[in-house]
Tab-separated table of C-alpha atoms in Angstrom:
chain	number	residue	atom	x	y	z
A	1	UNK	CA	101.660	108.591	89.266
A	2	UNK	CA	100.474	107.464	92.110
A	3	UNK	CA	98.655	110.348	95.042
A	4	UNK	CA	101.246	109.845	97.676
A	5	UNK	CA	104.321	109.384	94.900
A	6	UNK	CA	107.284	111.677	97.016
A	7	UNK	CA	105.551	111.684	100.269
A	8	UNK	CA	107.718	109.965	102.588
A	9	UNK	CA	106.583	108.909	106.054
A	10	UNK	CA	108.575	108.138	109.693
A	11	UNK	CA	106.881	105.041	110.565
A	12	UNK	CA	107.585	104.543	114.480
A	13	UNK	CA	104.198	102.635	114.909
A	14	UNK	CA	103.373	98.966	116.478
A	15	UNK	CA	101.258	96.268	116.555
A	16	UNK	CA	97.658	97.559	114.935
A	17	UNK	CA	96.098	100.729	114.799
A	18	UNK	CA	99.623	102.770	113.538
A	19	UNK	CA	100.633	99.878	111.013
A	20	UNK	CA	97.550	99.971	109.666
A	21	UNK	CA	97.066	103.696	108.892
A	22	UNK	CA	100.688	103.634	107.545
A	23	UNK	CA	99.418	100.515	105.074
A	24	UNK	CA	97.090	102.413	104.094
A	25	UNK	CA	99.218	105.590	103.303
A	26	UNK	CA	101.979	103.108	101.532
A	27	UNK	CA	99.316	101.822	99.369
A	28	UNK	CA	98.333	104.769	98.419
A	29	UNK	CA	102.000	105.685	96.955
A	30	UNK	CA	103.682	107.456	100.133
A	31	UNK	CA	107.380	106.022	100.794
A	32	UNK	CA	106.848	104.525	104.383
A	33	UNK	CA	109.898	103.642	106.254
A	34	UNK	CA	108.955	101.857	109.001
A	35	UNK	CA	111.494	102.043	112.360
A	36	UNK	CA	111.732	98.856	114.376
A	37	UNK	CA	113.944	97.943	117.928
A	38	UNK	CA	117.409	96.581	117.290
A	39	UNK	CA	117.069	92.679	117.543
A	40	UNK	CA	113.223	92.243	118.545
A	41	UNK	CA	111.102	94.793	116.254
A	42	UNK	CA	107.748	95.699	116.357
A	43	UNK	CA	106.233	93.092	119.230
A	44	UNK	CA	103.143	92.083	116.595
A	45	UNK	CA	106.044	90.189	115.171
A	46	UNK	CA	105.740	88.248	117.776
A	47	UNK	CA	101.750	87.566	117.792
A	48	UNK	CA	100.922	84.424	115.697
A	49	UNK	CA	99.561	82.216	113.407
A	50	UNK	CA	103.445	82.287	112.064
A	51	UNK	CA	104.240	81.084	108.217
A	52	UNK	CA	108.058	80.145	108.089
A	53	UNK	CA	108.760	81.874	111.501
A	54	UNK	CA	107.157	85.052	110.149
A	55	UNK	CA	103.900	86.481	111.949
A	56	UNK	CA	100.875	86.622	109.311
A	57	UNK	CA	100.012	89.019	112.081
A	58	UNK	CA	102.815	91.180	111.375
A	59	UNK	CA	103.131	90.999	107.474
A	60	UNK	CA	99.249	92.111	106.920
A	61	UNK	CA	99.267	95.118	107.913
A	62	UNK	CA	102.895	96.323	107.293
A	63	UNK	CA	102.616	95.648	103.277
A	64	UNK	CA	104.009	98.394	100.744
A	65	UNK	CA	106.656	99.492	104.107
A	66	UNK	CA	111.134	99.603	104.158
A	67	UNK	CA	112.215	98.507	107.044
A	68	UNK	CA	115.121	99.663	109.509
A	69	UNK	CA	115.963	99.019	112.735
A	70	UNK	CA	117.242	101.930	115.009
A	71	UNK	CA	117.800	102.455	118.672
A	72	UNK	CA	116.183	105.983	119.087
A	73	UNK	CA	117.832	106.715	122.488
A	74	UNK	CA	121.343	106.650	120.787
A	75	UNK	CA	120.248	106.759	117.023
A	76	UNK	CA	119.600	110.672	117.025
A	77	UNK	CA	121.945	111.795	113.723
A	78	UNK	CA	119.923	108.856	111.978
A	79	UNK	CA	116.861	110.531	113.287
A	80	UNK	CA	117.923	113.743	112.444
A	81	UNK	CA	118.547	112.992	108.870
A	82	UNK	CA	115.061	111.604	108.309
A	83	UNK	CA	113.069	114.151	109.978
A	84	UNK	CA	114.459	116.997	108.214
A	85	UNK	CA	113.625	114.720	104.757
A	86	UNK	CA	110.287	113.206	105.954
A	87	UNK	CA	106.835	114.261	105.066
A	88	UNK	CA	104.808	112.859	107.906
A	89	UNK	CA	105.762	111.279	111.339
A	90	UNK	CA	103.205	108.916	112.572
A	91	UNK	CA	103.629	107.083	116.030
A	92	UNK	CA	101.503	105.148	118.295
A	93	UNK	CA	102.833	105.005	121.493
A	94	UNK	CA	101.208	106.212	125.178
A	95	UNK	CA	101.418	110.070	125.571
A	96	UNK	CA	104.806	111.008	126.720
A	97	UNK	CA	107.138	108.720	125.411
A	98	UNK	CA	108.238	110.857	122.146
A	99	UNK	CA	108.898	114.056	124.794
A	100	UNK	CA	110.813	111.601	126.594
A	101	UNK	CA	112.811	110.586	123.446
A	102	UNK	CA	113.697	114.221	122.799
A	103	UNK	CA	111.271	113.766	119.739
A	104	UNK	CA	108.298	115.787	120.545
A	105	UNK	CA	106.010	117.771	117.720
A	106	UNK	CA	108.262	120.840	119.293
A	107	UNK	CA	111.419	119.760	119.107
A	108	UNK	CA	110.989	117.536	115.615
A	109	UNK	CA	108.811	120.773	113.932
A	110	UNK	CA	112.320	122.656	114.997
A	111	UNK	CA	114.152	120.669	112.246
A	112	UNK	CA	111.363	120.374	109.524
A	113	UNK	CA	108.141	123.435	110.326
A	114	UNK	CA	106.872	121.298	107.183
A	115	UNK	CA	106.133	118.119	108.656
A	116	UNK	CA	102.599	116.596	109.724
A	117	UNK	CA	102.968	114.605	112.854
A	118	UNK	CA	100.252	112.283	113.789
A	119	UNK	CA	99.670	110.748	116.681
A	120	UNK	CA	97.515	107.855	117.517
A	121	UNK	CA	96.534	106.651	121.119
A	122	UNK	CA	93.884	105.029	123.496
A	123	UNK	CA	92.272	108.378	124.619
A	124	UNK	CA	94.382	111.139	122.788
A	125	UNK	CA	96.861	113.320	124.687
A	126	UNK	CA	94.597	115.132	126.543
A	127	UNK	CA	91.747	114.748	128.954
A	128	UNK	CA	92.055	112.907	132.845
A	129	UNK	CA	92.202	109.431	130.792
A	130	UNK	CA	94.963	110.399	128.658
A	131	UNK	CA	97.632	107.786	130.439
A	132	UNK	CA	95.189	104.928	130.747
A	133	UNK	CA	96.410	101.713	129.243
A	134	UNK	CA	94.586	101.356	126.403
A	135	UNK	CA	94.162	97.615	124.145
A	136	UNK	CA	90.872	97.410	121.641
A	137	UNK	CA	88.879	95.537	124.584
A	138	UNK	CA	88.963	98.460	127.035
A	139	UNK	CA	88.061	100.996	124.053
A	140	UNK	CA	85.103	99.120	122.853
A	141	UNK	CA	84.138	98.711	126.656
A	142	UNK	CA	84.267	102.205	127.745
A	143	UNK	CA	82.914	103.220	124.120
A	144	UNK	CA	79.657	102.025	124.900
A	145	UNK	CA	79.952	99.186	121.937
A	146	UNK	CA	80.072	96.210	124.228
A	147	UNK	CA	76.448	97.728	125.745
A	148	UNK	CA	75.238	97.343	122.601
A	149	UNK	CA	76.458	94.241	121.314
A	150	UNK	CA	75.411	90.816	121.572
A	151	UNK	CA	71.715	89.347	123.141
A	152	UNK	CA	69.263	90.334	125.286
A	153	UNK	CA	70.048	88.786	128.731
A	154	UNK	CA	73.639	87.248	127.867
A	155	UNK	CA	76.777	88.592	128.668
A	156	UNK	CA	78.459	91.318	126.980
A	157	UNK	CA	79.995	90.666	123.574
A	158	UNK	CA	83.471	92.561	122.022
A	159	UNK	CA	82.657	93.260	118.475
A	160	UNK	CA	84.364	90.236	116.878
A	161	UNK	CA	87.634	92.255	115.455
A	162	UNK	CA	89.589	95.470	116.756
A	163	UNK	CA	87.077	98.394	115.700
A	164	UNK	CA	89.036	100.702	117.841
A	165	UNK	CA	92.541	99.932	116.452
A	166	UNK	CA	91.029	99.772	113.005
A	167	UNK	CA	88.715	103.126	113.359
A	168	UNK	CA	91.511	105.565	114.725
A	169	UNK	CA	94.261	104.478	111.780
A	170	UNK	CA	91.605	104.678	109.205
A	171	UNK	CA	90.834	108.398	110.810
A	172	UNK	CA	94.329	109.160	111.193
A	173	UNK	CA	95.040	108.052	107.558
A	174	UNK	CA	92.208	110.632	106.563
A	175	UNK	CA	93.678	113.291	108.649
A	176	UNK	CA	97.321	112.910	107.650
A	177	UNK	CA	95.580	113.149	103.374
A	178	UNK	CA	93.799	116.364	105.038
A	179	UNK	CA	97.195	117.911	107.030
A	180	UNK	CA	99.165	117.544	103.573
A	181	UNK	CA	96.682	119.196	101.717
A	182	UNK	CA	96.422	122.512	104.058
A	183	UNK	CA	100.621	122.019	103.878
A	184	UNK	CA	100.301	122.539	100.676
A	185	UNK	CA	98.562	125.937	100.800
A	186	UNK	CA	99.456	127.520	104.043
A	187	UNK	CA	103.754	126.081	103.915
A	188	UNK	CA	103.150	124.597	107.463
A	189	UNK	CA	102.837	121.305	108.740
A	190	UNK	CA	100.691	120.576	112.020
A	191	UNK	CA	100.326	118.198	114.772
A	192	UNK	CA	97.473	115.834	114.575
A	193	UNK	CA	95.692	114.022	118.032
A	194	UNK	CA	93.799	111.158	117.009
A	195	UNK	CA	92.089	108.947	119.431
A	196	UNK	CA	90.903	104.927	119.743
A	197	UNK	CA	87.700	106.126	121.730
A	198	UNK	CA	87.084	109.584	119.671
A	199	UNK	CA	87.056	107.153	116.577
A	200	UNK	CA	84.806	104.170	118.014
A	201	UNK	CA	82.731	107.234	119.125
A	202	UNK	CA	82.571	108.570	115.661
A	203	UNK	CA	81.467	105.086	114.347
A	204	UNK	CA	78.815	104.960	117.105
A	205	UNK	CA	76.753	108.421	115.866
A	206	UNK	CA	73.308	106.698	115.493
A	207	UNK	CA	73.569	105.093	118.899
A	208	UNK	CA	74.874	108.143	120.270
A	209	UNK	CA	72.660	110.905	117.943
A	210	UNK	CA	69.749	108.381	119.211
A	211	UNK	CA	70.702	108.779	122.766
A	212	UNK	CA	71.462	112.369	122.691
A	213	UNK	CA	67.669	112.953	121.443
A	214	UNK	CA	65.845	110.588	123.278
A	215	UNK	CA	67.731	110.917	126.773
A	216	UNK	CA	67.542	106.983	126.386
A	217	UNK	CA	70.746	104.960	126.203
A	218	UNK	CA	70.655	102.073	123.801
A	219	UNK	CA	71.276	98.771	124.810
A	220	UNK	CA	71.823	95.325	123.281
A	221	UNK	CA	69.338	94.017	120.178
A	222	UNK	CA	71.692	91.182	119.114
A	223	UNK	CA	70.667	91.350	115.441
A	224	UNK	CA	67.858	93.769	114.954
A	225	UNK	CA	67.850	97.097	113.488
A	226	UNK	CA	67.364	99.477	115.988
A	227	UNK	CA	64.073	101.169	114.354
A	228	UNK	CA	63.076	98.942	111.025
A	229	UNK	CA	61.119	95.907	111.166
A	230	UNK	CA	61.800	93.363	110.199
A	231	UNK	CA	65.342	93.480	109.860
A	232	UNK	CA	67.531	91.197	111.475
A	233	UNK	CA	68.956	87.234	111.496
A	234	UNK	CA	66.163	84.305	111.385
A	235	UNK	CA	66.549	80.700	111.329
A	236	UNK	CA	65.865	79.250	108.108
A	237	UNK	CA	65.563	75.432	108.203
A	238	UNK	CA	69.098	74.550	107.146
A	239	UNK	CA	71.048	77.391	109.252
A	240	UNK	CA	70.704	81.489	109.625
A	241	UNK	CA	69.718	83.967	107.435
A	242	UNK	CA	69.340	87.961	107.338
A	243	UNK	CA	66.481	89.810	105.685
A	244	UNK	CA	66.089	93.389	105.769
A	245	UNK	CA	62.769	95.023	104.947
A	246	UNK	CA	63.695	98.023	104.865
A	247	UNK	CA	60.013	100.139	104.332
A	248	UNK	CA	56.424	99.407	104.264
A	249	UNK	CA	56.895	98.699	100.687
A	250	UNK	CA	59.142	95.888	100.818
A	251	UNK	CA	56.991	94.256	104.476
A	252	UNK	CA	54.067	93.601	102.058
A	253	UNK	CA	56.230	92.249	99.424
A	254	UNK	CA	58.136	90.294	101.529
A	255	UNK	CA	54.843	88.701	103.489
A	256	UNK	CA	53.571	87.621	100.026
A	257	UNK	CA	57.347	86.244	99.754
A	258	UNK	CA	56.580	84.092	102.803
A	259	UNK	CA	53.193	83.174	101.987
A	260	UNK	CA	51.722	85.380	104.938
A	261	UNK	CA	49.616	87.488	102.658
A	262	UNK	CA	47.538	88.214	106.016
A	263	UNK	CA	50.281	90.198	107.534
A	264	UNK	CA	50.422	92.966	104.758
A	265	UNK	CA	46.783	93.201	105.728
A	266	UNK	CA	46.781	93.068	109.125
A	267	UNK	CA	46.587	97.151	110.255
A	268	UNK	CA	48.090	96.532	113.197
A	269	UNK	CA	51.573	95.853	111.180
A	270	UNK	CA	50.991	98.352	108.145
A	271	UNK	CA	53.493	100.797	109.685
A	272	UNK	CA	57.287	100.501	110.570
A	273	UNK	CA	57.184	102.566	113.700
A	274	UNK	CA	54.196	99.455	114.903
A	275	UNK	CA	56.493	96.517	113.375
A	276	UNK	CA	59.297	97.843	115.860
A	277	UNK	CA	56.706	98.404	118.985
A	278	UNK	CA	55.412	95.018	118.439
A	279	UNK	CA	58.198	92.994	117.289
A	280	UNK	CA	57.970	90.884	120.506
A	281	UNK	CA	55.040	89.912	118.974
A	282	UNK	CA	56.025	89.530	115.364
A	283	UNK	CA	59.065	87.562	115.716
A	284	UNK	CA	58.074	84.326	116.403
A	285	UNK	CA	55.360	84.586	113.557
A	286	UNK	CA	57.765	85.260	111.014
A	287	UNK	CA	60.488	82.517	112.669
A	288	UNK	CA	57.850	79.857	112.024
A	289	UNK	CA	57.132	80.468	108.483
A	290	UNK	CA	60.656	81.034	107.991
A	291	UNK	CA	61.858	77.750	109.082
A	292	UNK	CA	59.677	76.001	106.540
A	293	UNK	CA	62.777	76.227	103.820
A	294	UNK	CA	66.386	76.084	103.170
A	295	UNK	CA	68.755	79.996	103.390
A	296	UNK	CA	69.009	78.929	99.561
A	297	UNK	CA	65.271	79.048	98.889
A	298	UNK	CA	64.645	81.989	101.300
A	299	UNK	CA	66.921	84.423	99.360
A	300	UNK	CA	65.880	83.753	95.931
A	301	UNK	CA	62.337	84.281	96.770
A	302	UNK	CA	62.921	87.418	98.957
A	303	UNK	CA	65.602	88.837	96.258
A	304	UNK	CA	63.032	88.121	93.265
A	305	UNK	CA	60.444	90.132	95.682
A	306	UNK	CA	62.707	92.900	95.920
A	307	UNK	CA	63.734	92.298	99.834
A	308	UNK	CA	67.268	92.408	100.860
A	309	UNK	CA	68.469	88.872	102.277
A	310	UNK	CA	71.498	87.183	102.298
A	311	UNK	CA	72.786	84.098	103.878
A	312	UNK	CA	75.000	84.430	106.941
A	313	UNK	CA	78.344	83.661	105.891
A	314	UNK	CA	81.171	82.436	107.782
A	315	UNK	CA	84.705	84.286	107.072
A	316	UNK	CA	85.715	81.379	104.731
A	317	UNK	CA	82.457	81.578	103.082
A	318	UNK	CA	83.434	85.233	102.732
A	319	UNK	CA	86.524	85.041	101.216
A	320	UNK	CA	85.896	82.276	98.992
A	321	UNK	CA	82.291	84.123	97.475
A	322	UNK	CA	82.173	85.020	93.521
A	323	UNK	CA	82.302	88.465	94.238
A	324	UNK	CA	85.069	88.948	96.748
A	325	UNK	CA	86.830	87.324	94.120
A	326	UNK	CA	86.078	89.273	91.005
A	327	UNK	CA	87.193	92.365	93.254
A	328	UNK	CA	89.755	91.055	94.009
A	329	UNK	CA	89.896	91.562	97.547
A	330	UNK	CA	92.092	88.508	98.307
A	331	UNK	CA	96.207	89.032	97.188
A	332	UNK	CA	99.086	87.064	96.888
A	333	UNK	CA	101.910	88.403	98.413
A	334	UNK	CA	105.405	86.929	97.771
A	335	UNK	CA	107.644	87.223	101.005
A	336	UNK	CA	111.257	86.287	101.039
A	337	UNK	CA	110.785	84.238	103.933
A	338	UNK	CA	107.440	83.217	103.920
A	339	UNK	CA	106.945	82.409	100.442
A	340	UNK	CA	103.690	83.124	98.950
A	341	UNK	CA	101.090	84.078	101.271
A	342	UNK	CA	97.356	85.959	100.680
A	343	UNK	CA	95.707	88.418	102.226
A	344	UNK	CA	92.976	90.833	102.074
A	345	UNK	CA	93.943	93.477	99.639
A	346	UNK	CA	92.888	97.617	99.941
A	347	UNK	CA	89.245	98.148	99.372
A	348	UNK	CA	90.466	101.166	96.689
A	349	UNK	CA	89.491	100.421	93.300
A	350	UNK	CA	91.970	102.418	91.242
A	351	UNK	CA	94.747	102.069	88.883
A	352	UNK	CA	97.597	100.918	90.161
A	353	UNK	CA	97.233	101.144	94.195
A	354	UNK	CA	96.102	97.449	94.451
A	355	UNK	CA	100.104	96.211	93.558
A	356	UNK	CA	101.649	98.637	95.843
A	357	UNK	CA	99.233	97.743	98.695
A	358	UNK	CA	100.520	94.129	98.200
A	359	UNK	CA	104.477	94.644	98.214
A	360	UNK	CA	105.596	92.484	101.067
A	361	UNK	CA	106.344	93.322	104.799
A	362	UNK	CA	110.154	94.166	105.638
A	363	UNK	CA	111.955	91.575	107.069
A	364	UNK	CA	112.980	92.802	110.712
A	365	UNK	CA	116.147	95.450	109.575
A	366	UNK	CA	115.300	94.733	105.999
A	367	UNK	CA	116.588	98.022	104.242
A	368	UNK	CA	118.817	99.416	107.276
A	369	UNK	CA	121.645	99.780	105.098
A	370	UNK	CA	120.399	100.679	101.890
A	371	UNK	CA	117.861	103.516	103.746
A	372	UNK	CA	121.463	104.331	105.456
A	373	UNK	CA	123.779	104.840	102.447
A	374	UNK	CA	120.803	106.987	100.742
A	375	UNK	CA	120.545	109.393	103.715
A	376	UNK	CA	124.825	109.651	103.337
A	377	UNK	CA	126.038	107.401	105.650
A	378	UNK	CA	129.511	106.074	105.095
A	379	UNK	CA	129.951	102.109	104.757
A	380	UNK	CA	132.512	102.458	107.952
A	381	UNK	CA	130.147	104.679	109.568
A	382	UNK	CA	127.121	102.080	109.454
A	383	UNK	CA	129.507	99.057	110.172
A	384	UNK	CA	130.207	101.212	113.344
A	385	UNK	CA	126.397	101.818	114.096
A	386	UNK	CA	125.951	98.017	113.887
A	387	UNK	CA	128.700	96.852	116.143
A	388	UNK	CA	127.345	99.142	118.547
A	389	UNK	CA	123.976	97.703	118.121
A	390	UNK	CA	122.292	101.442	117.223
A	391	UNK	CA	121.035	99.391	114.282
């Protein structure tokens, strides 16, 4: 048995952060029925590259998902149905639309006091920012992550993938495990307010713990540790490496490494809390004597010293490495349309999840009728609902 086996969850999420808490929750064995528009669907269905028409976009992140269309303006018996046999609502769009729908916590807790309902949003549903537009760029802007990203004296830099999207599903996903739980012991379902920039925020406590000590406000180190030295990307003579010496320990094994023996004994670098002060200093010492061999040759020696170091690999290199692959992090996914198409899998190791996580994304209005009949819809009475374009 899977943990979410008889959960079932109202899916009215789009594009990133909703669809991928809801992947998440589908992986882990919840019955996620995901609602799209009549005749256009989820707009991340329209966001390319496309495989057989279909957005790789799209089918990543809305694996181990049904999928019905429904017009929720005129759709309401459908909606009523669902709710009072649903588990969890989750739904992603700007504060005020549900009230709007007539589908607020109030109204849909009326039907079913049971259910969790979880909403997702740029800057939660309260505060003077709550009806800001909100995409990933503005989050990790206003988050304080693009002040600390990138190089000294160079523009700002976006984290290179959607941290905010990503962070508040993967918190909302927690939260929805946590609301089911306490349903379990108190009877009573709850609403749930989860926000992009609460989450970034959340990722960034040692910036902001660092900050909130010092009264000093980080700012870019492109790739150096904030407080250890040395750890951060050098040049090694055939492309870039990282190295991470983590204590005093590993700095004088990892001079001898480099055959600077007269680092480790120079006092001035004995300490960490030095190493950092004077890394100004230090940095083009250690670039030199790094350059003088190959990423490959770098690593083994550091490695056999016991220092951290790795090459910098590109996202291909990434996928393709020996030990992505014996976790088997990359899937193949067989889509009706699309055919057979890989992607990364869920980072759960445990018995079973990894094959649910991988069932394909629902073709736009995939299980309408099947998802109808079940909930005791007549075959006349969903003919009717289609001619009318409700589904």
């Amino acid at each position: 048995m899977l943990p979410l086996e008889g959960i079932r969850i109202l899916d009215f999420t789009r594009v990133l952060a909703g669809p991928f808490c809801s992947w998440i929750l589908g992986s882990l064995g919840a019955e996620v029925i995901k609602i799209e528009r009549p005749g256009r669907g989820d707009q991340a269905r329209d966001i390319g590259p496309f495989v057989a028409g279909e957005s790789v976009y799209f089918m990543s992140i809305n694996r181990a998902k049904r999928g019905i269309t429904l017009d929720l303006k005129r759709g309401q018996e459908v909606l009523s149905r669902l709710i009072s046999r649903s588990d969890v609502l989750l739904e992603n769009f700007a504060p005020g639309v549900m009230e709007r729908l007539g589908l607020s916590y109030g109204e849909v807790a009326a039907q079913n006091p049971r259910i969790v309902y979880a909403s997702i949003s740029g800057f939660g549903q309260t505060g003077p920012a709550r009806d800001k537009r909100a995409y990933d760029q503005i989050i990790q802007s206003l988050s304080g992550v693009m002040a600390i990203t990138g190089e000294p004296g160079h523009p700002p830099v976006r984290v290179g993938f959607s941290i905010g999207d990503l962070a508040a599903g993967l918190f909302c996903s927690t939260a929805v495990l946590a609301a089911l739980r306490q349903r379990d012991v108190m009877g009573q379902g709850q609403r749930i307010d989860i926000s992009m920039l609460d989450a970034v925020l959340a990722l960034l406590e040692n910036p902001v713990a660092r900050y909130l000590a010092t009264g000093e406000s980080p700012g870019v180190l492109g790739s150096r540790h904030p407080t250890v030295t040395p750890n951060q990307a050098f040049r090694a003579s055939d492309g870039w490496l990282v190295l991470a010496a983590g204590n005093d320990e590993q700095w004088v094994k990892f001079c001898h490494a480099i055959d600077r023996p007269d680092l480790a004994e120079n006092p001035r670098y004995a300490k960490n809390a030095e190493r950092t002060r004077l890394r100004d200093e230090l940095e083009p010492i250690l670039q030199a004597s790094l350059l003088a061999r190959t990423r490959a040759e770098w690593v083994e020696r550091l490695e056999a010293a016991g220092v951290p170091a790795a090459p910098i690999h590109t996202i291909a290199d990434a996928v393709n490495w020996d030990q992505t692959r014996a976790r088997g992090m990359i899937r193949e996914v067989q889509h009706p349309v699309a055919g057979s198409t890989r992607f990364v899998g869920l980072p759960i190791q445990a018995s079973g999840m990894e094959e649910l996580a991988n069932s394909p994304a629902p073709t736009l209005g995939q299980d309408t009728g099947a998802l109808l009949a079940e909930l005791g819809f007549s075959e006349d009475e969903i003919t009717s609902m289609r001619h009318d374009g409700v589904i």
